[in-house]
CSV table of C-alpha atoms in Angstrom, one decimal:
chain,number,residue,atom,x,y,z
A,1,UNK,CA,50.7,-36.0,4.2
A,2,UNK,CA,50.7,-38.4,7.1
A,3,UNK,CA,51.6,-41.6,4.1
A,4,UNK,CA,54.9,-39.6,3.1
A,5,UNK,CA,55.6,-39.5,6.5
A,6,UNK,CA,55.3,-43.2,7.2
A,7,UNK,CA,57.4,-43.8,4.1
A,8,UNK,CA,60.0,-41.9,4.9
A,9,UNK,CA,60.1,-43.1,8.6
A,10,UNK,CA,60.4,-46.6,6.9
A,11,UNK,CA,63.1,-45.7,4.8
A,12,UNK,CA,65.5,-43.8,7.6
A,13,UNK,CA,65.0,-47.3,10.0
A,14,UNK,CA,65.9,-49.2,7.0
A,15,UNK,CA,69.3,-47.3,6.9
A,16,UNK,CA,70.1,-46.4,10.7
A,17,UNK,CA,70.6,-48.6,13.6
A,18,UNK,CA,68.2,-46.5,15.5
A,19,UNK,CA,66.5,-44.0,15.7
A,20,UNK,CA,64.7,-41.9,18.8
A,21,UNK,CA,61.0,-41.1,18.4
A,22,UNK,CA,62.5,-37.3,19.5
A,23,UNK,CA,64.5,-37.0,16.5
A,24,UNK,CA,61.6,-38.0,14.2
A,25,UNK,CA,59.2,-35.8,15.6
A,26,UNK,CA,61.8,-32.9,15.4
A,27,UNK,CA,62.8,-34.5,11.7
A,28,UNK,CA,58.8,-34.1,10.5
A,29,UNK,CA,57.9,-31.3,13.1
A,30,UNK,CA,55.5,-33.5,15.0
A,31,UNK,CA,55.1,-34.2,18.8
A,32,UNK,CA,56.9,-37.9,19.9
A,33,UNK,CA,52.6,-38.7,20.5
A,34,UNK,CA,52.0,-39.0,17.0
A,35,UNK,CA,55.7,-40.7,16.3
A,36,UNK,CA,54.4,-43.2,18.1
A,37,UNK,CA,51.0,-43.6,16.4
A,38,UNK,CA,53.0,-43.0,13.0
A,39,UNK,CA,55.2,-46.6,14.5
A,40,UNK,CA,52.3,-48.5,15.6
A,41,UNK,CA,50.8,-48.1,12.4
A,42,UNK,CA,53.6,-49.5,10.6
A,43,UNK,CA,53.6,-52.2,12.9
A,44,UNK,CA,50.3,-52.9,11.4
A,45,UNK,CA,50.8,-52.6,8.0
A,46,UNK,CA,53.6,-55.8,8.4
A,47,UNK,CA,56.7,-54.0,9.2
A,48,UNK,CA,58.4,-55.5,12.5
A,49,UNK,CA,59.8,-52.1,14.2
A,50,UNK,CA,61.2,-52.7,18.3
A,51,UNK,CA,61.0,-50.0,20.9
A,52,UNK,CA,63.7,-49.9,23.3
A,53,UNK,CA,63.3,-47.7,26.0
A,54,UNK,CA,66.1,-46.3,28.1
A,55,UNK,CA,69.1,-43.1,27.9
A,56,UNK,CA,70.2,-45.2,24.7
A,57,UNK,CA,67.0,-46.1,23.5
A,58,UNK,CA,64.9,-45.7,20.4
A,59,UNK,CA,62.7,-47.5,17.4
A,60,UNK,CA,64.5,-50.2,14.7
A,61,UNK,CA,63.6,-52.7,12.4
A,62,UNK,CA,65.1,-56.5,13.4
A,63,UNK,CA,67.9,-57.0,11.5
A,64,UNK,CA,66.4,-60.1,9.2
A,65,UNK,CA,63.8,-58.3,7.7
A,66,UNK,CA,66.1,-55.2,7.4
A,67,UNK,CA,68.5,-57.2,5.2
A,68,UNK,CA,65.9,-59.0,3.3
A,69,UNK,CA,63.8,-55.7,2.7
A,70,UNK,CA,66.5,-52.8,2.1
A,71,UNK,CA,64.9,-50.2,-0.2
A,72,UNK,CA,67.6,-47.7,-1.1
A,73,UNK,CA,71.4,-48.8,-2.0
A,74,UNK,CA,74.4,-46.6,-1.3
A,75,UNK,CA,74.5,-46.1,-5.7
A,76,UNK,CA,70.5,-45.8,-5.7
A,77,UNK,CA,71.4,-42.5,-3.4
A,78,UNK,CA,73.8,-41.4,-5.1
A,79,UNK,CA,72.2,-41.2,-8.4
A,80,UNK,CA,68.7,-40.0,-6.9
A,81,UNK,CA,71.2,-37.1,-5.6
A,82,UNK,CA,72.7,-36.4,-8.7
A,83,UNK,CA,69.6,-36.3,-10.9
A,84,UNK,CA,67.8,-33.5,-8.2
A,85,UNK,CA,71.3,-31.6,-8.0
A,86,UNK,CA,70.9,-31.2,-12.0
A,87,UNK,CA,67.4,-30.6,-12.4
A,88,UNK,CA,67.7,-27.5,-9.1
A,89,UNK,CA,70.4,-26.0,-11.4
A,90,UNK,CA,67.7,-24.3,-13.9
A,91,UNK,CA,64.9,-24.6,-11.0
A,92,UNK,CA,66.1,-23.7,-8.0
A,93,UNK,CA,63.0,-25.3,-6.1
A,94,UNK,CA,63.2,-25.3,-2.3
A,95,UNK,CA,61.4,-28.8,-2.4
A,96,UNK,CA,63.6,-30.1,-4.5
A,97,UNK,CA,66.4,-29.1,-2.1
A,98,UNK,CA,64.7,-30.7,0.8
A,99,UNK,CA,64.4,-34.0,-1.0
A,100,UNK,CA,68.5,-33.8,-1.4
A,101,UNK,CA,68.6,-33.2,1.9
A,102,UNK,CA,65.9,-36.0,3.2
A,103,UNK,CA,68.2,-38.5,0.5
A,104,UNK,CA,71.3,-37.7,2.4
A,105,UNK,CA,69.9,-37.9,6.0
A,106,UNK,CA,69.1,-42.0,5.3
A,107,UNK,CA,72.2,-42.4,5.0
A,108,UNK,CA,73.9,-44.9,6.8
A,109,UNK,CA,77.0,-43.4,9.1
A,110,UNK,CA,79.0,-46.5,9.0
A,111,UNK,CA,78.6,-45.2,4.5
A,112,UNK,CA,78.9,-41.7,5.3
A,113,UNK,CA,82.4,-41.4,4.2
A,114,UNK,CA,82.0,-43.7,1.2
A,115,UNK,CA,79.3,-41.3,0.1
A,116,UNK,CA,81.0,-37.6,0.4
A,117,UNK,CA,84.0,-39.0,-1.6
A,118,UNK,CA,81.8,-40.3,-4.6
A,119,UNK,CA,81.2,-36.1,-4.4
A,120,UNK,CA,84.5,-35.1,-4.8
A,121,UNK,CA,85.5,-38.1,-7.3
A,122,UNK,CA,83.2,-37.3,-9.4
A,123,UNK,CA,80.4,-34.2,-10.9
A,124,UNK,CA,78.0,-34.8,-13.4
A,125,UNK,CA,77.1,-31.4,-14.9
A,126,UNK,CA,74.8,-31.3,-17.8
A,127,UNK,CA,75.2,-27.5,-18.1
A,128,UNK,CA,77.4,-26.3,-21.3
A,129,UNK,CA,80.9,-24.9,-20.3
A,130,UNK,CA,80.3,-21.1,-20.0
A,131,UNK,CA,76.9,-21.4,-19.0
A,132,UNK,CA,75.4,-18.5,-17.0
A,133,UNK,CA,71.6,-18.4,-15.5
A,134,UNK,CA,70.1,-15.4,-16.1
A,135,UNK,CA,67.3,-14.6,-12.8
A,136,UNK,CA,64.5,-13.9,-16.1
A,137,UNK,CA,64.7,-17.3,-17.4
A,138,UNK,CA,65.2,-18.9,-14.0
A,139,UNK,CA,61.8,-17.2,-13.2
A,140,UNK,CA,60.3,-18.5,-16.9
A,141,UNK,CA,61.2,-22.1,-15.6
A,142,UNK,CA,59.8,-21.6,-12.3
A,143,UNK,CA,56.0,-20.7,-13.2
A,144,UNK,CA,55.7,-23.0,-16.3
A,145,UNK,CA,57.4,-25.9,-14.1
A,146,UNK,CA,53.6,-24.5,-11.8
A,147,UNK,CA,52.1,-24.5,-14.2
A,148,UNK,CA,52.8,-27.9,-15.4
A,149,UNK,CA,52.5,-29.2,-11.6
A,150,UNK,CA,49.2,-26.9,-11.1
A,151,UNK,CA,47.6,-27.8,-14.9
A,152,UNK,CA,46.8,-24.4,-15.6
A,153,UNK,CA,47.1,-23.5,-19.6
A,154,UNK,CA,49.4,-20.6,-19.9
A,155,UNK,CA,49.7,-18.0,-23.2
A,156,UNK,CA,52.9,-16.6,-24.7
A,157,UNK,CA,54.2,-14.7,-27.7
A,158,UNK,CA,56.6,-17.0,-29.6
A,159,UNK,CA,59.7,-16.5,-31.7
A,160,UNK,CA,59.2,-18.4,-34.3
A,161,UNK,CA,62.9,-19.6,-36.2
A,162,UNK,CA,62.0,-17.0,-39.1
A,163,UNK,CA,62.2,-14.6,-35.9
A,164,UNK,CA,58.4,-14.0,-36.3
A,165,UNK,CA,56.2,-13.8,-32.7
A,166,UNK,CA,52.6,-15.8,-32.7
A,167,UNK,CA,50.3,-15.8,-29.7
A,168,UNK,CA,49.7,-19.1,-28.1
A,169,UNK,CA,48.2,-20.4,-25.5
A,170,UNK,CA,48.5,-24.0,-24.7
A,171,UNK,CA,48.1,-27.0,-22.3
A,172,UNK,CA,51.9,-27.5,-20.7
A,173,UNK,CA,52.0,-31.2,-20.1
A,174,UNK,CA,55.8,-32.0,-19.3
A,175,UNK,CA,59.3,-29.4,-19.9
A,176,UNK,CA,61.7,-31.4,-21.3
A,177,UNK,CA,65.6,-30.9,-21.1
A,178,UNK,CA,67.2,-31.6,-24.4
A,179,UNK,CA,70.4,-30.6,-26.1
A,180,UNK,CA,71.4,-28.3,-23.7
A,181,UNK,CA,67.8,-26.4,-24.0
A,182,UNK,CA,64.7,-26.8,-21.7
A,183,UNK,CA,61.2,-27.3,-24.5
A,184,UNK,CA,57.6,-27.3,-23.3
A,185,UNK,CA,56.0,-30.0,-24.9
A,186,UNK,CA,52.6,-29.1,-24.8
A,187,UNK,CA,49.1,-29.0,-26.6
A,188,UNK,CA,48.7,-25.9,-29.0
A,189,UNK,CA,45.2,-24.5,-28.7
A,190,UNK,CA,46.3,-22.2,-32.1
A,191,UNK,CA,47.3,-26.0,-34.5
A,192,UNK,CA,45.2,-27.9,-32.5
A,193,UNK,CA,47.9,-30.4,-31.9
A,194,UNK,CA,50.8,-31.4,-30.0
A,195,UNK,CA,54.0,-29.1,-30.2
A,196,UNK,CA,57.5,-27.9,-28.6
A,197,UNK,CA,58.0,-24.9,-27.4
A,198,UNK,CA,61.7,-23.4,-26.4
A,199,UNK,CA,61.5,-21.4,-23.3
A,200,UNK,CA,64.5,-19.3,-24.4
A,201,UNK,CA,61.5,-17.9,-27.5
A,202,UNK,CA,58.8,-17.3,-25.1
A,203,UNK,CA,58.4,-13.6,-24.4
A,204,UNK,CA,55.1,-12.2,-21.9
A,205,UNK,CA,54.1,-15.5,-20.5
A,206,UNK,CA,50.7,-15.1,-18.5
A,207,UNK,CA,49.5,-18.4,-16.7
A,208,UNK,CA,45.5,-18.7,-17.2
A,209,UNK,CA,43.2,-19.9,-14.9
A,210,UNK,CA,41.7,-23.0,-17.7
A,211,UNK,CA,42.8,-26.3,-16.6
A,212,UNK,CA,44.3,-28.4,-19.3
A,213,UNK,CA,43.1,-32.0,-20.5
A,214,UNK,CA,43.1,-34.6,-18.8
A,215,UNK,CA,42.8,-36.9,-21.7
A,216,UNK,CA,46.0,-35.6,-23.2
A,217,UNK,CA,48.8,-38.1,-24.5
A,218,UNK,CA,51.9,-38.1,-22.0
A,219,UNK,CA,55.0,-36.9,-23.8
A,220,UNK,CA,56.7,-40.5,-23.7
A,221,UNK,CA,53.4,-41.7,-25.9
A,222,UNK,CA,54.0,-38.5,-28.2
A,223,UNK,CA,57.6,-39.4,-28.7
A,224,UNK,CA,56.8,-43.4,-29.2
A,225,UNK,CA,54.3,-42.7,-31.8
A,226,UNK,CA,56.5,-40.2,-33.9
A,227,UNK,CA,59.5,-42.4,-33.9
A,228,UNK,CA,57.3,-45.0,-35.1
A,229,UNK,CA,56.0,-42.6,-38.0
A,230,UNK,CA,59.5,-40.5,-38.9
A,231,UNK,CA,61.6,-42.4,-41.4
A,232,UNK,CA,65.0,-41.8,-41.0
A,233,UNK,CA,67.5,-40.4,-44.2
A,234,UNK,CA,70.7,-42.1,-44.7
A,235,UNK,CA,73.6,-39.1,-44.8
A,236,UNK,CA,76.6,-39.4,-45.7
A,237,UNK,CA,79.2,-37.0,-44.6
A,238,UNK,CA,83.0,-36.4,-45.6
A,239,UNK,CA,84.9,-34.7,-42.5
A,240,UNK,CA,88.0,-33.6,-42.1
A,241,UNK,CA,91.0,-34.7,-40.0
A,242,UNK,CA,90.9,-31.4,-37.6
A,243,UNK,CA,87.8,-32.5,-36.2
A,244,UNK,CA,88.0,-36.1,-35.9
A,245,UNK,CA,87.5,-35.4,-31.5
A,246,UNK,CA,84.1,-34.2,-32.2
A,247,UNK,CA,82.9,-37.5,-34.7
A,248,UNK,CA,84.0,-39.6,-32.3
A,249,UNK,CA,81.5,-38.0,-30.1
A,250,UNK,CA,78.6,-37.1,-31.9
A,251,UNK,CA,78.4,-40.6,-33.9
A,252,UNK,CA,78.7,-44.4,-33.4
A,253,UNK,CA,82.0,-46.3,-34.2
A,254,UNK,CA,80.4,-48.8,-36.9
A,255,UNK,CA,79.4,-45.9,-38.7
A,256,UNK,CA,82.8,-44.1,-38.9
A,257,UNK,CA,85.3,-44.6,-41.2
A,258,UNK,CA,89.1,-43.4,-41.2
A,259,UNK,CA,90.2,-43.0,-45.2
A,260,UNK,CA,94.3,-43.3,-45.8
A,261,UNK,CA,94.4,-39.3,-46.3
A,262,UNK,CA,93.6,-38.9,-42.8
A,263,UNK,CA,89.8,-37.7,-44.0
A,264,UNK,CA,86.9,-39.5,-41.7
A,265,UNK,CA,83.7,-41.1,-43.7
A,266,UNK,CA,80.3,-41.0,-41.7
A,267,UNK,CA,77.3,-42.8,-43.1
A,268,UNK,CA,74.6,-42.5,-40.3
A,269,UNK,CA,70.4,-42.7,-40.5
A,270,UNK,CA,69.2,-39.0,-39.0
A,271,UNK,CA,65.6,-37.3,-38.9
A,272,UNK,CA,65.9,-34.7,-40.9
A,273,UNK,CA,65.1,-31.2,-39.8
A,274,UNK,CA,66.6,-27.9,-39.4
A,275,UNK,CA,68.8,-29.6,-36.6
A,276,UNK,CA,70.3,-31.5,-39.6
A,277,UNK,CA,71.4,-28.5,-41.1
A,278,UNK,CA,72.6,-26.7,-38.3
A,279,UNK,CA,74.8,-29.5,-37.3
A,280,UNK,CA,76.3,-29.9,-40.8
A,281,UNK,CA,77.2,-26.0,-40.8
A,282,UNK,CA,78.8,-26.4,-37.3
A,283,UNK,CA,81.6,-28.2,-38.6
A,284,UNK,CA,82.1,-24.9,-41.2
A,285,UNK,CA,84.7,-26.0,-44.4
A,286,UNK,CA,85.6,-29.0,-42.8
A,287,UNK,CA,82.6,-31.7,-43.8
A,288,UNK,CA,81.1,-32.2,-47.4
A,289,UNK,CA,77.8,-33.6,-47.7
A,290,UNK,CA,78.3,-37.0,-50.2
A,291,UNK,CA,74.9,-38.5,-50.1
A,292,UNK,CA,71.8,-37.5,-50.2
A,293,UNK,CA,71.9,-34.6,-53.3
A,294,UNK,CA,69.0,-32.8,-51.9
A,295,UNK,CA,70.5,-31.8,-48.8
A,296,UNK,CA,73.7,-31.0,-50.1
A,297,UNK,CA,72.2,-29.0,-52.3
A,298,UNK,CA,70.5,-27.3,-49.0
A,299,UNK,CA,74.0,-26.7,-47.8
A,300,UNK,CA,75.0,-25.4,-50.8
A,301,UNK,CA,72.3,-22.9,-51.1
A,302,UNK,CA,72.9,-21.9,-47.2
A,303,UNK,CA,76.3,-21.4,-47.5
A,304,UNK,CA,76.2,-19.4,-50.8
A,305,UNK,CA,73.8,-17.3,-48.7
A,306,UNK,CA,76.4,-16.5,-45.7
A,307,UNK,CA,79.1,-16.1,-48.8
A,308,UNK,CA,76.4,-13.2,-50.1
A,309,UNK,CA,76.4,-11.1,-46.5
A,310,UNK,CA,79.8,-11.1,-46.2
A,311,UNK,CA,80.4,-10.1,-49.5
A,312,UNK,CA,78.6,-7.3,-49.8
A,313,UNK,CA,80.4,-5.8,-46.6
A,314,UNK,CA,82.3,-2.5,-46.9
């Protein structure tokens, strides 16, 4: 589109001294004619760009308005870099990797240096340690991410967390990366209501040709309006010493407390949900449930369970 263009013409004169209207039109794949349509109509629009014409010529914004008018920082770069490099890791979208690319092209030389070495100082991975792709869910993220984009309803089987498969079909309105897991949040056609959907329990995904709603809630609306709704439980949790590393990061430092045998006190406010459970079994013997009695009598019950499987082994 011809406005994308202009932006991004804007934005590399912004960050270079100058720039020749032959390397924009090779940049965009255009002919230098409509280059220089593209910078007379940004002259017209307000934006003060000169034309100097000779071996060492080229276009560029007066330095004044530059300064007063810079769009992208050097950190505002870097982090738009960093956010597309983690998102490509389950996508792999060639667009996505064209908009790295166009990011680091604006780049000023004299900050080129400065740039590459934030690189190698420092990598934000959000992937767990371990972590492999496997091509089949790469491919699962690829045509609901279309899907999503395209606002086609798709239909699945789903694994429920009995490990029982339902047919759906539903209106995919944004994925959501959470926890280490990509969700679909999405209208359900079968509950008639907003829900989340794991990709890693979808199995025979088909994208339909029905568009979805367009009066749907966004997913920041959904989320507002729950945590407005959901009342959190107080819990209060005995841990002990051995993994004191892992309280300090899963909880807040007002709501720990060390105890003189070396044991570690949380009292925190949590939604509770199977995710509550979970997390309380991750720690294995080494956390007590104090407060509230109903869910450690949950944990009770659950681990009485896993005492039963492994006693009746042979």
């Amino acid at each position: 589109m011809k406005i994308n263009r202009l932006l991004a013409i804007v934005v590399m004169l912004l960050n270079r001294e100058k720039i020749s209207a032959s390397e924009l039109a090779e940049k965009f794949e255009v002919s230098v004619r409509t280059i220089y349509r593209d910078i007379e109509a940004i002259n017209l629009a307000g934006i003060p760009i000169v034309s100097q014409i000779g071996n060492n010529g080229g276009f560029y914004i007066i330095d004044n308005y530059k300064i007063n008018h810079q769009l992208l920082t050097l950190e505002d770069m870097i982090s738009i870099i960093e956010a597309l490099k983690n998102m490509n890791k389950f996508l792999d979208n060639k667009n996505v990797e064209m908009a790295i690319e166009k990011v680091k092209n604006i780049v000023p030389k004299e900050k080129k240096e400065v740039f590459d070495l934030h690189f190698e100082q420092m990598c934000i991975d959000t992937l767990p340690w371990g972590f492999k792709k496997c091509e089949e869910e790469n491919l699962k993220y690829k045509i609901i991410y279309d899907a999503v984009d395209n606002k086609n309803c798709i239909a699945f089987d789903y694994r429920n967390s009995k490990g029982e498969y339902n047919w759906r079909q539903v209106e995919p309105l944004t994925l959501v990366f959470k926890g280490f897991s990509w969700y679909l949040f999405s209208f359900c056609k079968l509950k008639n209501d907003y829900r989340f959907f794991k990709l890693s329990r979808m199995e025979n995904l088909t994208v339909l040709h029905e568009k979805i709603n367009e009066n749907r809630i966004s997913y920041k609306e959904y989320i507002n309006i729950s945590e407005s709704e959901q009342v959190p439980t107080r819990v209060v949790l005995k841990f002990s010493e051995r993994v004191r590393y892992r309280i300090d990061d899963c909880f807040d430092k007002d709501e720990i407390k060390f105890q003189e045998d070396g044991s570690v006190i949380v009292d925190t406010y949590l939604l509770e949900d199977d995710w509550i459970y979970s997390m309380i079994l991750s720690y294995g013997e080494c956390v007590e449930v104090l407060e509230p009695n109903h869910i450690r009598e949950i944990i009770k019950d659950k681990c009485k369970k896993i005492n039963d499987i492994y006693s009746n082994m042979t």
